[in-house]
């Protein structure tokens, strides 16, 4: 079974040093998901079919989401006919590019998606994210993630896709403003929690479990407002760091501004208390990649 890439794409993050600002989407008039999807036809393979499927699966919710808003969340979680052209992958590429021209087609969808997410109550607790390879060197004092960050409440969701012969960086995140979207997901078993673009995370601890697993403990800092906040078309006020030369096989992608970032061959609300691992394993097993001493949800 192929891994859900949105849970494993942290190596694609631009590690911002100042909060991003995206507010042009707010100026869009409200439209239906069908209208928003029409603008994405050239970017997302079979977007119209996926949109109709999402609409059939959703209904008005206890959180007062409209059918179109709930379906916008469902659509984000759907596995596309072509994996590299899923909604989640394409949207996050646009957000991380910081290019207005790349974001414009997404404004109508973002209006629905963010409106829906902001209606959900904040989720506090431990969530998990993963990436292939060791990227711990790029996480020092704090970071700001620029895309929608797909995490899970249940670490076994990630463990299922971890190859015991490879190296991974596990992010154990104490979140305060996560958005639990299980009830709107195309696959509720993933127990998915989203962190919004602009989430600021403090690095509390880093560990090497000596079994191919590196762990970065992160604490989400309380956001000052619940918007997407990224300046469009201007990078003058930002400083970014790119994960490069990682210790795993990677291909190098040249961005529009000439900066390189690493991407695994195998292949996004705003806005972590210290957590300690009590057991170090030399090999991984189905008990849990952090060991049987870990009391978190499995």
PDB file of C-alpha atoms in Angstrom:
ATOM      1  CA  UNK A   1       0.000   0.000   0.000  1.00  0.00           C
ATOM      2  CA  UNK A   2       1.378   3.395  -0.985  1.00  0.00           C
ATOM      3  CA  UNK A   3       2.037   5.833   1.827  1.00  0.00           C
ATOM      4  CA  UNK A   4      -0.227   8.910   1.991  1.00  0.00           C
ATOM      5  CA  UNK A   5       2.330  11.450   0.836  1.00  0.00           C
ATOM      6  CA  UNK A   6       0.837  14.451   2.617  1.00  0.00           C
ATOM      7  CA  UNK A   7       1.901  12.878   5.952  1.00  0.00           C
ATOM      8  CA  UNK A   8       5.494  12.435   4.680  1.00  0.00           C
ATOM      9  CA  UNK A   9       6.236  15.744   2.934  1.00  0.00           C
ATOM     10  CA  UNK A  10       7.932  17.784   5.665  1.00  0.00           C
ATOM     11  CA  UNK A  11      11.126  17.798   3.589  1.00  0.00           C
ATOM     12  CA  UNK A  12       9.288  20.053   1.141  1.00  0.00           C
ATOM     13  CA  UNK A  13       8.674  22.787   3.730  1.00  0.00           C
ATOM     14  CA  UNK A  14      10.224  26.206   3.425  1.00  0.00           C
ATOM     15  CA  UNK A  15      11.305  26.805   7.002  1.00  0.00           C
ATOM     16  CA  UNK A  16      10.207  30.407   7.356  1.00  0.00           C
ATOM     17  CA  UNK A  17      11.560  32.785   9.987  1.00  0.00           C
ATOM     18  CA  UNK A  18       8.650  35.208   9.839  1.00  0.00           C
ATOM     19  CA  UNK A  19       4.930  34.462   9.607  1.00  0.00           C
ATOM     20  CA  UNK A  20       3.586  34.138   6.073  1.00  0.00           C
ATOM     21  CA  UNK A  21       0.694  36.299   4.925  1.00  0.00           C
ATOM     22  CA  UNK A  22      -1.996  35.075   2.554  1.00  0.00           C
ATOM     23  CA  UNK A  23      -5.114  37.164   2.585  1.00  0.00           C
ATOM     24  CA  UNK A  24      -6.049  37.782  -1.046  1.00  0.00           C
ATOM     25  CA  UNK A  25      -8.225  34.670  -1.016  1.00  0.00           C
ATOM     26  CA  UNK A  26     -10.462  36.369   1.560  1.00  0.00           C
ATOM     27  CA  UNK A  27     -11.508  38.919  -1.050  1.00  0.00           C
ATOM     28  CA  UNK A  28     -13.056  36.198  -3.193  1.00  0.00           C
ATOM     29  CA  UNK A  29     -16.826  36.057  -3.335  1.00  0.00           C
ATOM     30  CA  UNK A  30     -18.171  32.807  -1.862  1.00  0.00           C
ATOM     31  CA  UNK A  31     -18.703  30.164  -4.539  1.00  0.00           C
ATOM     32  CA  UNK A  32     -19.748  26.536  -4.632  1.00  0.00           C
ATOM     33  CA  UNK A  33     -17.146  23.784  -4.596  1.00  0.00           C
ATOM     34  CA  UNK A  34     -18.137  22.979  -8.164  1.00  0.00           C
ATOM     35  CA  UNK A  35     -17.211  26.508  -9.257  1.00  0.00           C
ATOM     36  CA  UNK A  36     -13.943  26.430  -7.287  1.00  0.00           C
ATOM     37  CA  UNK A  37     -13.010  23.055  -8.795  1.00  0.00           C
ATOM     38  CA  UNK A  38     -13.398  24.374 -12.343  1.00  0.00           C
ATOM     39  CA  UNK A  39     -10.412  26.669 -11.760  1.00  0.00           C
ATOM     40  CA  UNK A  40      -8.282  23.664 -10.757  1.00  0.00           C
ATOM     41  CA  UNK A  41      -8.970  21.423 -13.744  1.00  0.00           C
ATOM     42  CA  UNK A  42      -5.542  22.000 -15.291  1.00  0.00           C
ATOM     43  CA  UNK A  43      -3.773  21.397 -11.971  1.00  0.00           C
ATOM     44  CA  UNK A  44      -5.619  18.443 -10.443  1.00  0.00           C
ATOM     45  CA  UNK A  45      -6.238  15.351 -12.546  1.00  0.00           C
ATOM     46  CA  UNK A  46      -9.964  14.467 -12.738  1.00  0.00           C
ATOM     47  CA  UNK A  47     -10.762  17.252 -10.297  1.00  0.00           C
ATOM     48  CA  UNK A  48     -14.387  17.381 -11.448  1.00  0.00           C
ATOM     49  CA  UNK A  49     -14.952  13.687 -10.735  1.00  0.00           C
ATOM     50  CA  UNK A  50     -13.243  13.907  -7.350  1.00  0.00           C
ATOM     51  CA  UNK A  51     -15.327  16.963  -6.482  1.00  0.00           C
ATOM     52  CA  UNK A  52     -18.580  15.147  -7.265  1.00  0.00           C
ATOM     53  CA  UNK A  53     -17.445  12.164  -5.191  1.00  0.00           C
ATOM     54  CA  UNK A  54     -16.636  14.438  -2.249  1.00  0.00           C
ATOM     55  CA  UNK A  55     -20.032  16.143  -2.523  1.00  0.00           C
ATOM     56  CA  UNK A  56     -21.809  12.776  -2.410  1.00  0.00           C
ATOM     57  CA  UNK A  57     -19.924  11.771   0.733  1.00  0.00           C
ATOM     58  CA  UNK A  58     -20.639  14.867   2.802  1.00  0.00           C
ATOM     59  CA  UNK A  59     -23.514  16.664   4.469  1.00  0.00           C
ATOM     60  CA  UNK A  60     -24.129  19.547   6.859  1.00  0.00           C
ATOM     61  CA  UNK A  61     -22.260  18.941  10.090  1.00  0.00           C
ATOM     62  CA  UNK A  62     -22.492  19.564  13.803  1.00  0.00           C
ATOM     63  CA  UNK A  63     -19.927  22.338  13.343  1.00  0.00           C
ATOM     64  CA  UNK A  64     -22.290  24.238  11.037  1.00  0.00           C
ATOM     65  CA  UNK A  65     -20.256  23.566   7.916  1.00  0.00           C
ATOM     66  CA  UNK A  66     -22.156  23.816   4.657  1.00  0.00           C
ATOM     67  CA  UNK A  67     -22.106  20.840   2.317  1.00  0.00           C
ATOM     68  CA  UNK A  68     -19.620  22.660   0.073  1.00  0.00           C
ATOM     69  CA  UNK A  69     -17.322  23.473   3.012  1.00  0.00           C
ATOM     70  CA  UNK A  70     -17.392  19.903   4.323  1.00  0.00           C
ATOM     71  CA  UNK A  71     -16.779  18.563   0.826  1.00  0.00           C
ATOM     72  CA  UNK A  72     -13.801  20.928   0.435  1.00  0.00           C
ATOM     73  CA  UNK A  73     -12.143  19.174   3.394  1.00  0.00           C
ATOM     74  CA  UNK A  74     -13.031  15.748   2.013  1.00  0.00           C
ATOM     75  CA  UNK A  75     -11.583  16.689  -1.370  1.00  0.00           C
ATOM     76  CA  UNK A  76      -8.289  17.710   0.255  1.00  0.00           C
ATOM     77  CA  UNK A  77      -7.909  14.209   1.743  1.00  0.00           C
ATOM     78  CA  UNK A  78      -8.832  12.244  -1.360  1.00  0.00           C
ATOM     79  CA  UNK A  79      -6.290  10.069  -3.127  1.00  0.00           C
ATOM     80  CA  UNK A  80      -6.223  11.191  -6.733  1.00  0.00           C
ATOM     81  CA  UNK A  81      -5.949   9.167  -9.883  1.00  0.00           C
ATOM     82  CA  UNK A  82      -2.431  10.535 -10.262  1.00  0.00           C
ATOM     83  CA  UNK A  83      -0.696  10.862  -6.894  1.00  0.00           C
ATOM     84  CA  UNK A  84       1.490  13.825  -7.801  1.00  0.00           C
ATOM     85  CA  UNK A  85      -1.609  15.772  -8.867  1.00  0.00           C
ATOM     86  CA  UNK A  86      -3.698  15.345  -5.736  1.00  0.00           C
ATOM     87  CA  UNK A  87      -5.369  18.433  -4.308  1.00  0.00           C
ATOM     88  CA  UNK A  88      -3.128  18.327  -1.211  1.00  0.00           C
ATOM     89  CA  UNK A  89       0.133  18.040  -3.144  1.00  0.00           C
ATOM     90  CA  UNK A  90      -0.710  20.713  -5.699  1.00  0.00           C
ATOM     91  CA  UNK A  91      -2.089  23.185  -3.141  1.00  0.00           C
ATOM     92  CA  UNK A  92       0.938  22.853  -0.891  1.00  0.00           C
ATOM     93  CA  UNK A  93       3.315  23.296  -3.806  1.00  0.00           C
ATOM     94  CA  UNK A  94       1.572  26.563  -4.597  1.00  0.00           C
ATOM     95  CA  UNK A  95       1.670  27.727  -0.967  1.00  0.00           C
ATOM     96  CA  UNK A  96       5.347  26.874  -0.590  1.00  0.00           C
ATOM     97  CA  UNK A  97       6.248  28.575  -3.858  1.00  0.00           C
ATOM     98  CA  UNK A  98       5.186  31.980  -2.427  1.00  0.00           C
ATOM     99  CA  UNK A  99       4.339  32.987  -6.001  1.00  0.00           C
ATOM    100  CA  UNK A 100       1.080  34.864  -6.484  1.00  0.00           C
ATOM    101  CA  UNK A 101       0.630  33.470  -9.981  1.00  0.00           C
ATOM    102  CA  UNK A 102       0.663  29.935  -8.556  1.00  0.00           C
ATOM    103  CA  UNK A 103      -1.826  30.771  -5.818  1.00  0.00           C
ATOM    104  CA  UNK A 104      -4.453  32.661  -7.819  1.00  0.00           C
ATOM    105  CA  UNK A 105      -6.218  29.542  -9.189  1.00  0.00           C
ATOM    106  CA  UNK A 106      -6.573  28.295  -5.598  1.00  0.00           C
ATOM    107  CA  UNK A 107      -8.225  31.373  -4.075  1.00  0.00           C
ATOM    108  CA  UNK A 108     -11.832  30.191  -4.461  1.00  0.00           C
ATOM    109  CA  UNK A 109     -10.999  26.756  -3.065  1.00  0.00           C
ATOM    110  CA  UNK A 110      -8.982  28.282  -0.227  1.00  0.00           C
ATOM    111  CA  UNK A 111     -11.946  30.477   0.668  1.00  0.00           C
ATOM    112  CA  UNK A 112     -14.117  27.368   1.185  1.00  0.00           C
ATOM    113  CA  UNK A 113     -11.392  25.239   2.764  1.00  0.00           C
ATOM    114  CA  UNK A 114     -10.150  27.785   5.298  1.00  0.00           C
ATOM    115  CA  UNK A 115     -13.692  28.893   6.176  1.00  0.00           C
ATOM    116  CA  UNK A 116     -14.506  25.250   6.911  1.00  0.00           C
ATOM    117  CA  UNK A 117     -11.383  24.674   9.012  1.00  0.00           C
ATOM    118  CA  UNK A 118     -11.931  27.833  11.046  1.00  0.00           C
ATOM    119  CA  UNK A 119     -15.368  26.546  12.033  1.00  0.00           C
ATOM    120  CA  UNK A 120     -13.800  23.480  13.659  1.00  0.00           C
ATOM    121  CA  UNK A 121     -12.806  23.719  17.336  1.00  0.00           C
ATOM    122  CA  UNK A 122      -9.079  23.825  18.146  1.00  0.00           C
ATOM    123  CA  UNK A 123      -7.576  20.456  18.971  1.00  0.00           C
ATOM    124  CA  UNK A 124      -4.951  20.182  21.725  1.00  0.00           C
ATOM    125  CA  UNK A 125      -2.769  17.119  22.176  1.00  0.00           C
ATOM    126  CA  UNK A 126       0.012  15.022  20.678  1.00  0.00           C
ATOM    127  CA  UNK A 127       0.098  14.550  16.928  1.00  0.00           C
ATOM    128  CA  UNK A 128       2.623  12.963  14.570  1.00  0.00           C
ATOM    129  CA  UNK A 129       4.244  13.745  11.256  1.00  0.00           C
ATOM    130  CA  UNK A 130       7.050  11.995   9.392  1.00  0.00           C
ATOM    131  CA  UNK A 131       9.575  12.423   6.602  1.00  0.00           C
ATOM    132  CA  UNK A 132      11.993  10.084   4.875  1.00  0.00           C
ATOM    133  CA  UNK A 133      15.616  10.770   5.746  1.00  0.00           C
ATOM    134  CA  UNK A 134      17.360  12.706   8.508  1.00  0.00           C
ATOM    135  CA  UNK A 135      16.455  16.412   8.406  1.00  0.00           C
ATOM    136  CA  UNK A 136      16.987  17.102  12.119  1.00  0.00           C
ATOM    137  CA  UNK A 137      19.888  19.497  11.423  1.00  0.00           C
ATOM    138  CA  UNK A 138      17.454  21.998   9.954  1.00  0.00           C
ATOM    139  CA  UNK A 139      15.400  22.178  13.146  1.00  0.00           C
ATOM    140  CA  UNK A 140      17.144  24.354  15.718  1.00  0.00           C
ATOM    141  CA  UNK A 141      15.231  26.837  17.909  1.00  0.00           C
ATOM    142  CA  UNK A 142      11.945  27.206  16.055  1.00  0.00           C
ATOM    143  CA  UNK A 143      10.444  26.986  12.599  1.00  0.00           C
ATOM    144  CA  UNK A 144       7.373  28.106  10.697  1.00  0.00           C
ATOM    145  CA  UNK A 145       5.797  25.623   8.303  1.00  0.00           C
ATOM    146  CA  UNK A 146       4.430  27.175   5.127  1.00  0.00           C
ATOM    147  CA  UNK A 147       1.998  24.538   3.887  1.00  0.00           C
ATOM    148  CA  UNK A 148      -1.014  22.761   5.338  1.00  0.00           C
ATOM    149  CA  UNK A 149       0.628  20.119   7.546  1.00  0.00           C
ATOM    150  CA  UNK A 150      -1.074  16.738   7.631  1.00  0.00           C
ATOM    151  CA  UNK A 151      -0.481  14.987  10.963  1.00  0.00           C
ATOM    152  CA  UNK A 152      -2.164  12.078  12.727  1.00  0.00           C
ATOM    153  CA  UNK A 153      -3.325  11.491  16.285  1.00  0.00           C
ATOM    154  CA  UNK A 154      -2.421   7.805  15.926  1.00  0.00           C
ATOM    155  CA  UNK A 155       1.267   7.048  15.453  1.00  0.00           C
ATOM    156  CA  UNK A 156       0.564   3.548  14.084  1.00  0.00           C
ATOM    157  CA  UNK A 157      -0.828   5.258  10.968  1.00  0.00           C
ATOM    158  CA  UNK A 158       2.731   6.336  10.148  1.00  0.00           C
ATOM    159  CA  UNK A 159       4.349   3.169  11.473  1.00  0.00           C
ATOM    160  CA  UNK A 160       2.407   1.156   8.927  1.00  0.00           C
ATOM    161  CA  UNK A 161       4.369   2.814   6.130  1.00  0.00           C
ATOM    162  CA  UNK A 162       7.822   2.903   7.736  1.00  0.00           C
ATOM    163  CA  UNK A 163      10.476   0.635   6.247  1.00  0.00           C
ATOM    164  CA  UNK A 164      12.686  -0.676   9.052  1.00  0.00           C
ATOM    165  CA  UNK A 165      15.745  -0.560   6.800  1.00  0.00           C
ATOM    166  CA  UNK A 166      15.420   3.161   6.025  1.00  0.00           C
ATOM    167  CA  UNK A 167      15.988   6.404   7.919  1.00  0.00           C
ATOM    168  CA  UNK A 168      13.108   8.634   8.998  1.00  0.00           C
ATOM    169  CA  UNK A 169      12.584  11.818  10.966  1.00  0.00           C
ATOM    170  CA  UNK A 170       9.527  11.632  13.228  1.00  0.00           C
ATOM    171  CA  UNK A 171       7.930  14.869  14.406  1.00  0.00           C
ATOM    172  CA  UNK A 172       6.161  14.520  17.744  1.00  0.00           C
ATOM    173  CA  UNK A 173       4.116  17.676  18.065  1.00  0.00           C
ATOM    174  CA  UNK A 174       2.223  19.112  21.020  1.00  0.00           C
ATOM    175  CA  UNK A 175      -0.397  21.164  19.225  1.00  0.00           C
ATOM    176  CA  UNK A 176      -2.797  23.782  20.580  1.00  0.00           C
ATOM    177  CA  UNK A 177      -4.675  24.743  17.434  1.00  0.00           C
ATOM    178  CA  UNK A 178      -4.896  21.593  15.354  1.00  0.00           C
ATOM    179  CA  UNK A 179      -7.928  20.961  13.205  1.00  0.00           C
ATOM    180  CA  UNK A 180      -9.179  17.382  13.557  1.00  0.00           C
ATOM    181  CA  UNK A 181     -10.783  16.492  10.241  1.00  0.00           C
ATOM    182  CA  UNK A 182     -11.486  12.789  10.794  1.00  0.00           C
ATOM    183  CA  UNK A 183     -15.246  13.283  10.433  1.00  0.00           C
ATOM    184  CA  UNK A 184     -14.787  14.931   7.041  1.00  0.00           C
ATOM    185  CA  UNK A 185     -11.937  12.808   5.667  1.00  0.00           C
ATOM    186  CA  UNK A 186     -12.131  10.401   2.767  1.00  0.00           C
ATOM    187  CA  UNK A 187     -10.273   7.956   5.053  1.00  0.00           C
ATOM    188  CA  UNK A 188     -11.271   8.523   8.713  1.00  0.00           C
ATOM    189  CA  UNK A 189      -8.839   5.787   9.839  1.00  0.00           C
ATOM    190  CA  UNK A 190      -5.971   8.216   9.327  1.00  0.00           C
ATOM    191  CA  UNK A 191      -7.159  10.320  12.339  1.00  0.00           C
ATOM    192  CA  UNK A 192      -5.884  13.344  10.457  1.00  0.00           C
ATOM    193  CA  UNK A 193      -5.156  16.657  12.149  1.00  0.00           C
ATOM    194  CA  UNK A 194      -4.194  19.689  10.079  1.00  0.00           C
ATOM    195  CA  UNK A 195      -1.868  22.493  11.101  1.00  0.00           C
ATOM    196  CA  UNK A 196      -2.449  25.675   9.149  1.00  0.00           C
ATOM    197  CA  UNK A 197       0.148  27.459   7.015  1.00  0.00           C
ATOM    198  CA  UNK A 198       2.125  29.768   9.247  1.00  0.00           C
ATOM    199  CA  UNK A 199       2.187  27.392  12.212  1.00  0.00           C
ATOM    200  CA  UNK A 200       5.121  28.379  14.453  1.00  0.00           C
ATOM    201  CA  UNK A 201       6.797  25.483  16.229  1.00  0.00           C
ATOM    202  CA  UNK A 202       9.403  25.540  19.001  1.00  0.00           C
ATOM    203  CA  UNK A 203      12.010  22.781  18.987  1.00  0.00           C
ATOM    204  CA  UNK A 204      12.026  21.247  22.476  1.00  0.00           C
ATOM    205  CA  UNK A 205      14.227  18.216  21.997  1.00  0.00           C
ATOM    206  CA  UNK A 206      15.896  16.045  19.348  1.00  0.00           C
ATOM    207  CA  UNK A 207      16.731  12.371  19.701  1.00  0.00           C
ATOM    208  CA  UNK A 208      18.444   9.607  17.755  1.00  0.00           C
ATOM    209  CA  UNK A 209      16.870   6.259  18.644  1.00  0.00           C
ATOM    210  CA  UNK A 210      19.781   4.411  17.001  1.00  0.00           C
ATOM    211  CA  UNK A 211      17.436   2.341  14.851  1.00  0.00           C
ATOM    212  CA  UNK A 212      17.160   4.587  11.827  1.00  0.00           C
ATOM    213  CA  UNK A 213      14.642   6.837  13.564  1.00  0.00           C
ATOM    214  CA  UNK A 214      15.282  10.449  14.502  1.00  0.00           C
ATOM    215  CA  UNK A 215      12.726  12.244  16.671  1.00  0.00           C
ATOM    216  CA  UNK A 216      12.133  15.991  16.813  1.00  0.00           C
ATOM    217  CA  UNK A 217       9.861  17.135  19.671  1.00  0.00           C
ATOM    218  CA  UNK A 218       7.959  20.278  18.746  1.00  0.00           C
ATOM    219  CA  UNK A 219       5.663  22.592  20.697  1.00  0.00           C
ATOM    220  CA  UNK A 220       3.151  24.664  18.755  1.00  0.00           C
ATOM    221  CA  UNK A 221       3.104  28.287  19.828  1.00  0.00           C
ATOM    222  CA  UNK A 222      -0.292  29.928  20.195  1.00  0.00           C
ATOM    223  CA  UNK A 223      -1.205  31.779  16.992  1.00  0.00           C
ATOM    224  CA  UNK A 224      -2.060  35.455  17.188  1.00  0.00           C
ATOM    225  CA  UNK A 225      -4.802  35.212  14.600  1.00  0.00           C
ATOM    226  CA  UNK A 226      -6.549  32.450  12.731  1.00  0.00           C
ATOM    227  CA  UNK A 227      -5.842  33.471   9.165  1.00  0.00           C
ATOM    228  CA  UNK A 228      -3.522  32.399   6.456  1.00  0.00           C
ATOM    229  CA  UNK A 229      -0.949  35.155   6.517  1.00  0.00           C
ATOM    230  CA  UNK A 230       1.573  35.232   3.685  1.00  0.00           C
ATOM    231  CA  UNK A 231       2.558  38.218   1.517  1.00  0.00           C
ATOM    232  CA  UNK A 232       1.854  37.338  -2.101  1.00  0.00           C
ATOM    233  CA  UNK A 233       4.365  38.255  -4.759  1.00  0.00           C
ATOM    234  CA  UNK A 234       6.936  39.559  -2.261  1.00  0.00           C
ATOM    235  CA  UNK A 235       9.745  37.760  -0.483  1.00  0.00           C
ATOM    236  CA  UNK A 236      11.508  40.876   0.785  1.00  0.00           C
ATOM    237  CA  UNK A 237      10.449  40.426   4.404  1.00  0.00           C
ATOM    238  CA  UNK A 238      11.137  36.712   4.581  1.00  0.00           C
ATOM    239  CA  UNK A 239      14.119  34.536   5.288  1.00  0.00           C
ATOM    240  CA  UNK A 240      13.822  30.879   4.407  1.00  0.00           C
ATOM    241  CA  UNK A 241      15.843  27.727   4.926  1.00  0.00           C
ATOM    242  CA  UNK A 242      15.726  24.720   2.644  1.00  0.00           C
ATOM    243  CA  UNK A 243      16.509  21.118   3.601  1.00  0.00           C
ATOM    244  CA  UNK A 244      19.293  20.045   1.237  1.00  0.00           C
ATOM    245  CA  UNK A 245      21.989  17.369   1.036  1.00  0.00           C
ATOM    246  CA  UNK A 246      19.986  14.999   3.205  1.00  0.00           C
ATOM    247  CA  UNK A 247      21.364  11.590   4.074  1.00  0.00           C
ATOM    248  CA  UNK A 248      19.076   9.666   1.761  1.00  0.00           C
ATOM    249  CA  UNK A 249      18.655   9.338  -1.959  1.00  0.00           C
ATOM    250  CA  UNK A 250      17.073  12.504  -3.245  1.00  0.00           C
ATOM    251  CA  UNK A 251      16.425  14.441  -6.378  1.00  0.00           C
ATOM    252  CA  UNK A 252      17.068  18.164  -6.478  1.00  0.00           C
ATOM    253  CA  UNK A 253      14.357  20.562  -7.564  1.00  0.00           C
ATOM    254  CA  UNK A 254      15.171  24.035  -8.813  1.00  0.00           C
ATOM    255  CA  UNK A 255      12.612  26.593  -7.657  1.00  0.00           C
ATOM    256  CA  UNK A 256      11.649  29.725  -9.543  1.00  0.00           C
ATOM    257  CA  UNK A 257      13.907  31.881  -7.397  1.00  0.00           C
ATOM    258  CA  UNK A 258      16.869  29.589  -8.022  1.00  0.00           C
ATOM    259  CA  UNK A 259      16.940  28.010  -4.576  1.00  0.00           C
ATOM    260  CA  UNK A 260      17.300  24.264  -4.359  1.00  0.00           C
ATOM    261  CA  UNK A 261      15.360  21.953  -2.097  1.00  0.00           C
ATOM    262  CA  UNK A 262      15.670  18.209  -1.619  1.00  0.00           C
ATOM    263  CA  UNK A 263      12.882  15.804  -2.361  1.00  0.00           C
ATOM    264  CA  UNK A 264      12.724  12.101  -1.612  1.00  0.00           C
ATOM    265  CA  UNK A 265      12.711   9.796  -4.605  1.00  0.00           C
ATOM    266  CA  UNK A 266       9.867   7.793  -3.127  1.00  0.00           C
ATOM    267  CA  UNK A 267       7.838  10.002  -2.373  1.00  0.00           C
ATOM    268  CA  UNK A 268      -1.581  22.326   4.308  1.00  0.00           C
ATOM    269  CA  UNK A 269      -5.485  27.370  11.164  1.00  0.00           C
ATOM    270  CA  UNK A 270      -2.321  28.652  11.895  1.00  0.00           C
ATOM    271  CA  UNK A 271       0.085  28.095  13.737  1.00  0.00           C
ATOM    272  CA  UNK A 272       4.514  22.205  20.438  1.00  0.00           C
ATOM    273  CA  UNK A 273       5.201  20.654  26.260  1.00  0.00           C
ATOM    274  CA  UNK A 274       8.412  18.641  26.330  1.00  0.00           C
ATOM    275  CA  UNK A 275       7.926  14.919  25.742  1.00  0.00           C
ATOM    276  CA  UNK A 276      10.434  12.202  26.546  1.00  0.00           C
ATOM    277  CA  UNK A 277      10.951   8.794  25.010  1.00  0.00           C
ATOM    278  CA  UNK A 278      11.500   6.161  27.674  1.00  0.00           C
ATOM    279  CA  UNK A 279      12.463   3.215  25.509  1.00  0.00           C
ATOM    280  CA  UNK A 280      15.145   2.991  22.843  1.00  0.00           C
ATOM    281  CA  UNK A 281      14.790   0.098  20.433  1.00  0.00           C
ATOM    282  CA  UNK A 282      17.417  -1.319  18.151  1.00  0.00           C
ATOM    283  CA  UNK A 283      14.774  -2.576  15.730  1.00  0.00           C
ATOM    284  CA  UNK A 284      11.249  -1.453  14.916  1.00  0.00           C
ATOM    285  CA  UNK A 285       8.185  -3.579  15.454  1.00  0.00           C
ATOM    286  CA  UNK A 286       4.402  -3.270  15.452  1.00  0.00           C
ATOM    287  CA  UNK A 287       4.342  -2.336  19.152  1.00  0.00           C
ATOM    288  CA  UNK A 288       5.283   1.186  18.128  1.00  0.00           C
ATOM    289  CA  UNK A 289       8.264   2.926  16.596  1.00  0.00           C
ATOM    290  CA  UNK A 290       8.936   4.788  19.854  1.00  0.00           C
ATOM    291  CA  UNK A 291       8.764   1.630  21.923  1.00  0.00           C
ATOM    292  CA  UNK A 292       6.365   0.028  24.348  1.00  0.00           C
ATOM    293  CA  UNK A 293       7.274   2.614  26.991  1.00  0.00           C
ATOM    294  CA  UNK A 294       5.497   5.342  25.035  1.00  0.00           C
ATOM    295  CA  UNK A 295       2.076   5.969  26.556  1.00  0.00           C
ATOM    296  CA  UNK A 296       0.693   8.017  23.689  1.00  0.00           C
ATOM    297  CA  UNK A 297      -2.219   6.948  21.564  1.00  0.00           C
ATOM    298  CA  UNK A 298      -1.477   4.032  19.276  1.00  0.00           C
TER     299      UNK A 298
END
